[in-house]
Each structure stands twice: as structure tokens, then as C-alpha cells.
CSV table of C-alpha atoms in Angstrom, one decimal:
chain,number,residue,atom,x,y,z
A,195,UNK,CA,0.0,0.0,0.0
A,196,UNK,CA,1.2,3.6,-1.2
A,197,UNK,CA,2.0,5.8,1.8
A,198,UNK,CA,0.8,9.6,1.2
A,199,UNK,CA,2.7,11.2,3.9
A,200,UNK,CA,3.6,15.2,3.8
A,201,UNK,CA,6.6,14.5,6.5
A,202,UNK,CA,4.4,16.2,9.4
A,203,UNK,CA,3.3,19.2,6.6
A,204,UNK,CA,0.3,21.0,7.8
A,205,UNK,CA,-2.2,21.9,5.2
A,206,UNK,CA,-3.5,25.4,5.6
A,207,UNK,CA,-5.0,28.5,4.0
A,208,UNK,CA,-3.1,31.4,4.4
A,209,UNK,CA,-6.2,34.3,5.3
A,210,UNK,CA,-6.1,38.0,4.4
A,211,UNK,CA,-4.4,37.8,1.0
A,212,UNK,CA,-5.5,41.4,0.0
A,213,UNK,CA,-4.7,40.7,-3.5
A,214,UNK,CA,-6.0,37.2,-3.8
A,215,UNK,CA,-7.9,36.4,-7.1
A,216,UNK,CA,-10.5,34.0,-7.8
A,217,UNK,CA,-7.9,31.7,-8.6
A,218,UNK,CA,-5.4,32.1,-5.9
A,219,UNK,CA,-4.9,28.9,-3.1
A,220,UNK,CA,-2.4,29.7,-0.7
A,221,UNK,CA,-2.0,26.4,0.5
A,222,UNK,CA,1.0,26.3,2.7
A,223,UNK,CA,4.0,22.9,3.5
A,224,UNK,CA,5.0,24.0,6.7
A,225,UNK,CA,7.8,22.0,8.0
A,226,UNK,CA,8.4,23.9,10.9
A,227,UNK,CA,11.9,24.5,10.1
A,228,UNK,CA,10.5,28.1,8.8
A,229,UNK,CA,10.5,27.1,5.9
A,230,UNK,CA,7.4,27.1,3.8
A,231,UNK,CA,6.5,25.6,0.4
A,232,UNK,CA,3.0,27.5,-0.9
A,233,UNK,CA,0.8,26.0,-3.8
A,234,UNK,CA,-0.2,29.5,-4.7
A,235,UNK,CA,-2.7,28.7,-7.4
A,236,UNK,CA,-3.1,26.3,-10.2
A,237,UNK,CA,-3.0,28.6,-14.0
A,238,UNK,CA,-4.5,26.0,-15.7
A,239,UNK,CA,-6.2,21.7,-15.1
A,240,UNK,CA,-5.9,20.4,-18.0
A,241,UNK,CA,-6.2,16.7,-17.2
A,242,UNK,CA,-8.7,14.2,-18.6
A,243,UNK,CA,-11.4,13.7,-16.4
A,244,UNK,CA,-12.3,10.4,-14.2
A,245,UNK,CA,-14.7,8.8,-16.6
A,246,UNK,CA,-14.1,10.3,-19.9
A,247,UNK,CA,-11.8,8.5,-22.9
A,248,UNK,CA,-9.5,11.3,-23.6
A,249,UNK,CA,-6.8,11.3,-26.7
A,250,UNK,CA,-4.1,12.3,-23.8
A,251,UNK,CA,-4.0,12.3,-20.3
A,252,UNK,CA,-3.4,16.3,-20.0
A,253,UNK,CA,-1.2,18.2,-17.4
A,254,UNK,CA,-1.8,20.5,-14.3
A,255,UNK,CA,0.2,24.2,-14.3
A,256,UNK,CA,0.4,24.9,-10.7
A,257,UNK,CA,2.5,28.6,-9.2
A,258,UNK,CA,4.6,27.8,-5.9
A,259,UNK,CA,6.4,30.0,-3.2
A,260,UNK,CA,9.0,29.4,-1.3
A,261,UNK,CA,9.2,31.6,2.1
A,262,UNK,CA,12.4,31.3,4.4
A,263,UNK,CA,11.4,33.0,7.8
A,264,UNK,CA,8.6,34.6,6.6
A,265,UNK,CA,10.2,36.0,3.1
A,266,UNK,CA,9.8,35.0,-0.1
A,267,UNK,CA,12.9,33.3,-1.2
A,268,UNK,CA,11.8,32.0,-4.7
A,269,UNK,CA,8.6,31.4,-7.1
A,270,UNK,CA,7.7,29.6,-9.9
A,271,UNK,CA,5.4,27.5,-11.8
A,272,UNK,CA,5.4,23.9,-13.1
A,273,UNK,CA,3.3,22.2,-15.4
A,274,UNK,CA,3.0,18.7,-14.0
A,275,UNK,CA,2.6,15.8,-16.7
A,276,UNK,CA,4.6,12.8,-17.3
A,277,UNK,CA,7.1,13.9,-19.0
A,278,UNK,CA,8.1,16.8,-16.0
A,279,UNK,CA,7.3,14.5,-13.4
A,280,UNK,CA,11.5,13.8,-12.2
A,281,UNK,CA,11.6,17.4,-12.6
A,282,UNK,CA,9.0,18.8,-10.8
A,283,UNK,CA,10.2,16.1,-8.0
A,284,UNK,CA,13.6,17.3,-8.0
A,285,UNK,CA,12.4,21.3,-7.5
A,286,UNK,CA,10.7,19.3,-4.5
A,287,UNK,CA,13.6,17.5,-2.8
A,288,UNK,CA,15.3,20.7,-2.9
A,289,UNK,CA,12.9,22.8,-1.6
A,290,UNK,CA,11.7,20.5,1.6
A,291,UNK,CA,13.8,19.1,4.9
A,292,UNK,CA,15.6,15.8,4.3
A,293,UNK,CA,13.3,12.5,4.6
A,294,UNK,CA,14.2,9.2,5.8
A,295,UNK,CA,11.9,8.3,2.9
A,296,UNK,CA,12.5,9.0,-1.0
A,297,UNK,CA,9.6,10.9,-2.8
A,298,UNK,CA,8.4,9.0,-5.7
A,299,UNK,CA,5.6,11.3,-6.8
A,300,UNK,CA,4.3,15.1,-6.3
A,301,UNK,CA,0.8,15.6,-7.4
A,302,UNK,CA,-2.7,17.9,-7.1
A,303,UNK,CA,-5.2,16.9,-6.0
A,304,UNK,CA,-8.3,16.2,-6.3
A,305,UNK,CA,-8.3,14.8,-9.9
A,306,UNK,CA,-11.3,16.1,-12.0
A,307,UNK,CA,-14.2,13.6,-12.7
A,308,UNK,CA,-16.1,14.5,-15.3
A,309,UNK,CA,-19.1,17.2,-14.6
A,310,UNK,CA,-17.4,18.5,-10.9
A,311,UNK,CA,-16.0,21.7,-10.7
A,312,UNK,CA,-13.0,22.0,-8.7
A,313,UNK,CA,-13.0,25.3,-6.6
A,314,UNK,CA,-9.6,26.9,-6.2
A,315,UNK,CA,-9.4,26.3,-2.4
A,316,UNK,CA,-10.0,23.0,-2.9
A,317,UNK,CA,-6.6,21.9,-4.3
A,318,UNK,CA,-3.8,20.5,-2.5
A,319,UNK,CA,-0.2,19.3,-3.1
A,320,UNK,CA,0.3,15.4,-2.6
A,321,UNK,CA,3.3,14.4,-1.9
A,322,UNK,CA,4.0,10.4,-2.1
A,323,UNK,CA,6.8,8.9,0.3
């Protein structure tokens, strides 16, 4: 059985974002190490929906922060499919305190299913240990 573990992350909203759009997330990684990895919004969901046949399986573009002590240290975006994927995990291993566990997988959740809309807030990092 896959373990889905966020090494001790807490999942949280960051509140009061003055400027935060429609499309904004703020999901914080806090390792407690002040360090923070933040999903800030996903640009675009691309990805073929639970229970449709689809010509290709389609990609997620996601915007993350990085804050050390409260300051931003870096951002960027990825655009998660299978071809980024050691990528994408690599920006990852970088970013977050050492494991006694290898990551094999960063995702976002939840997956669309065809006729659901996802609301912004509703999307999380996944990390797989």
C-alpha cells in the first residue's frame, strides 16, 4: 500500500491575502523548520477527467512560493505531466527538509471527474513517500 505522507506538513489556507484572485490557493508545507513551500494557485487543469476516454491524459500548471522566515525566497510554476514528473520532483527534494523516505511522486489533488468543478481552495499538493 502507497503511503501519502507530507513529513508532518500542515495543510493550511493562508487568510487575508489582499490581492487574492479568484484563482489564488495559498496552501502552505510547513515543516516547521521556517520554511514554507505554498501552492499559490493552479493557471491551468488540463487533465482528462475520471470517466471520460480522452486522446491524452493532459497536465496541471500549478505557481509555488517558497518563504524562508517569513520571506519569499523563490517562485515559480510547473506544469505537472509525465514527462516533467523527475523534474518537478527534484524542484521538490530541494525545496523541503531531508526524509528518511525517498519521494516518488508530487501531485494535485483532487483529480477532476467529469461534470465537478474544482474550486480553487479545494486543491492540495500530494506528496507520495
Amino acid at each position: 500500500m502507497k503511503k501519502i505522507a507530507a513529513l508532518g506538513f500542515l495543510f493550511a489556507l493562508l487568510m487575508g491575502c489582499a490581492s487574492a484572485s479568484k484563482n489564488e490557493i495559498n496552501q502552505q508545507l510547513d515543516s516547521q523548520s521556517g520554511k514554507e513551500v505554498v501552492l499559490v494557485r493552479v493557471l491551468n487543469d488540463s487533465r482528462c477527467p475520471e470517466g471520460v476516454q480522452c486522446v491524452w491524459a493532459g497536465e496541471v500548471t500549478i505557481e509555488v512560493a517558497v518563504y524562508e522566515n517569513k520571506k519569499l525566497s523563490e517562485q515559480t510554476q510547473f506544469t505537472i505531466n509525465a514527462q516533467s514528473a523527475d523534474e518537478v520532483k527534484a524542484w521538490f527534494e530541494q525545496h523541503l527538509p531531508p526524509s528518511k523516505e525517498k519521494l516518488k511522486a508530487v501531485s494535485v489533488a483532487p483529480y477532476p471527474k467529469e461534470g465537478v468543478t474544482i474550486q480553487p481552495e479545494e486543491y492540495k499538493i500530494v506528496l507520495k513517500y
